[in-house]
Structures are given as C-alpha cells and as structure tokens.
XYZ file of C-alpha atoms in Angstrom:
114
model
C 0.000 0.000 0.000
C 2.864 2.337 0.592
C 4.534 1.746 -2.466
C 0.989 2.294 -4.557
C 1.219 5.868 -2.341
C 4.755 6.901 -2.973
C 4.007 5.714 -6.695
C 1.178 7.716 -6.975
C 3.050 10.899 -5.560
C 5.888 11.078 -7.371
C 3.311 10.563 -10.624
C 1.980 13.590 -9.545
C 4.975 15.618 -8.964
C 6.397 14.019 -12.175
C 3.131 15.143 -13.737
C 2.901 18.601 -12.576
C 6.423 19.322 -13.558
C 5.840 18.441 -17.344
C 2.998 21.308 -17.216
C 5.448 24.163 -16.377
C 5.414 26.405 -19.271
C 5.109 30.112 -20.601
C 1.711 29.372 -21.806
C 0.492 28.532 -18.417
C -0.956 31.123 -15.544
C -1.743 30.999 -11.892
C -4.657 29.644 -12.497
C -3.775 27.266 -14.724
C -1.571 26.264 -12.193
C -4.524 26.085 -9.384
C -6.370 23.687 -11.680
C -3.499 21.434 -12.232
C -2.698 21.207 -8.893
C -6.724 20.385 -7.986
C -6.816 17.817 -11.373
C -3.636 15.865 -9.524
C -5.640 16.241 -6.045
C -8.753 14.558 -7.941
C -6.855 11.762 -9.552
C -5.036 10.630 -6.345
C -8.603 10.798 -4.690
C -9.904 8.553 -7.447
C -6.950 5.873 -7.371
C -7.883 5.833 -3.365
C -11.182 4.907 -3.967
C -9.931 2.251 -6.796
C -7.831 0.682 -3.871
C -10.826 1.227 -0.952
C -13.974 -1.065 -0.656
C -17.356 -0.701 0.244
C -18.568 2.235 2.204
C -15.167 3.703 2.147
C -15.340 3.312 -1.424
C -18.419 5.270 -1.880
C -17.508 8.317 0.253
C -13.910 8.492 -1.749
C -16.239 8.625 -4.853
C -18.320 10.807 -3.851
C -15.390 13.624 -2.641
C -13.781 12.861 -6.259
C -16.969 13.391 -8.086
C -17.208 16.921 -5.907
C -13.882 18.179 -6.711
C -14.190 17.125 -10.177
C -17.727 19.100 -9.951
C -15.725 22.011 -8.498
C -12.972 21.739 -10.855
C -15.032 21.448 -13.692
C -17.127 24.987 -12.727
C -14.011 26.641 -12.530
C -12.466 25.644 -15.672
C -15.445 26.573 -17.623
C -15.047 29.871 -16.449
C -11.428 30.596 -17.128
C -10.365 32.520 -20.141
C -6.900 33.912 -20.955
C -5.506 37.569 -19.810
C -6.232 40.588 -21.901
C -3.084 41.372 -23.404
C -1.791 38.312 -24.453
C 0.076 37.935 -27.696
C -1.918 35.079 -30.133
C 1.659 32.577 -29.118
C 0.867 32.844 -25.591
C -2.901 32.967 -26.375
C -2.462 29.515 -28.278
C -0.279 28.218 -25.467
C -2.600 28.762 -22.916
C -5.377 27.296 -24.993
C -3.323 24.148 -25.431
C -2.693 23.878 -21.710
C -6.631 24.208 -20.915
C -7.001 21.815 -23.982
C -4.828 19.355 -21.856
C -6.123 19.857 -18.544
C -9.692 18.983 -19.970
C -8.406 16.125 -21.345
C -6.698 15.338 -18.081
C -10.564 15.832 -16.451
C -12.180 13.548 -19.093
C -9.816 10.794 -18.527
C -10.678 10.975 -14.771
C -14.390 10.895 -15.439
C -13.952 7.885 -17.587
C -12.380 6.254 -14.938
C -14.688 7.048 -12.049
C -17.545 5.594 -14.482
C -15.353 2.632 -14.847
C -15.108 2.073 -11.062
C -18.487 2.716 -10.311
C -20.343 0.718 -13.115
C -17.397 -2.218 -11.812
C -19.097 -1.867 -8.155
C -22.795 -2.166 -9.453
C-alpha cells in the first residue's frame, strides 16, 4: 500500500512538472494542482472497498464538480500575444483532457461496483 502511495506521488509531482510552461498562468496552475488532487482521490477509492469506497467517490466526483465549474469559467488575460494565447489554450485543452480521462475512470469504477 505504501509503495501504490509513494508511486502515486511522485506521478503527480512528475506530472505537474511536465505542465510548467510560458503558456500557463496561476490559475492554470490552481487547476493542475486540484486535477492531480482529484486523480489521487480517485486511485484511493480504486484501492478502498465498500462504504469507504463510496464516500472516496463521492469527494472525487465533488472536486471534479468544483474543478469542472471553474475551468469553464477561465479565459486567458487581456493582453496576451496570439503565441501565448495559443499556449494557454493548449494547456486548458490538456487539462480537460486530463478531467475527461478521470471521469472515464470514475464511471469505470463505479459501473465495476454495481
């Protein structure tokens, strides 16, 4: 179980890292950082059973919920030239990607525990 956890960390820091360019902003940043929360919430429910199981779905499908809200409502700075404009639509492009990938996932686990 330790090993899954130290795994899953240093995929996340490993993860984060690769997201670090000029395209990106602070919030940008925010939402990667609460994507990576998400998906180590989800791989704890994939290890948990029963009730446990349940309540680590349901705080993944929140923060996903959360996440998603937010992310719908973020748009790039005034000011930006169209190369950093582009940029930062490629790194949203990813992060959604990133979101739908999770959401895949939790429906995976949860038609798996019907």
């Amino acid at each position: 179980m330790k090993s899954r956890i130290l795994a899953a960390v240093l995929f996340a820091l490993l993860g984060t890292s690769l997201y670090a360019s000029a395209g990106q902003d602070e919030a940008q940043r925010q939402m990667i950082q609460r994507v990576t929360a998400a998906r180590q919430k989800l791989q704890q429910a994939e290890a948990a059973k029963g009730e446990q199981r349940n309540a680590l779905m349901t705080e993944h499908m929140s923060m996903m919920k959360e996440t998603m809200d937010k992310m719908a409502a973020m748009k790039p700075k005034a000011g930006m030239s169209a190369k950093e404009r582009e940029e930062w639509v490629e790194q949203h492009q990813k992060l959604m990607q990133q979101m739908m990938d999770q959401m895949m996932g939790e429906h995976h686990l949860m038609m798996e525990m019907k």
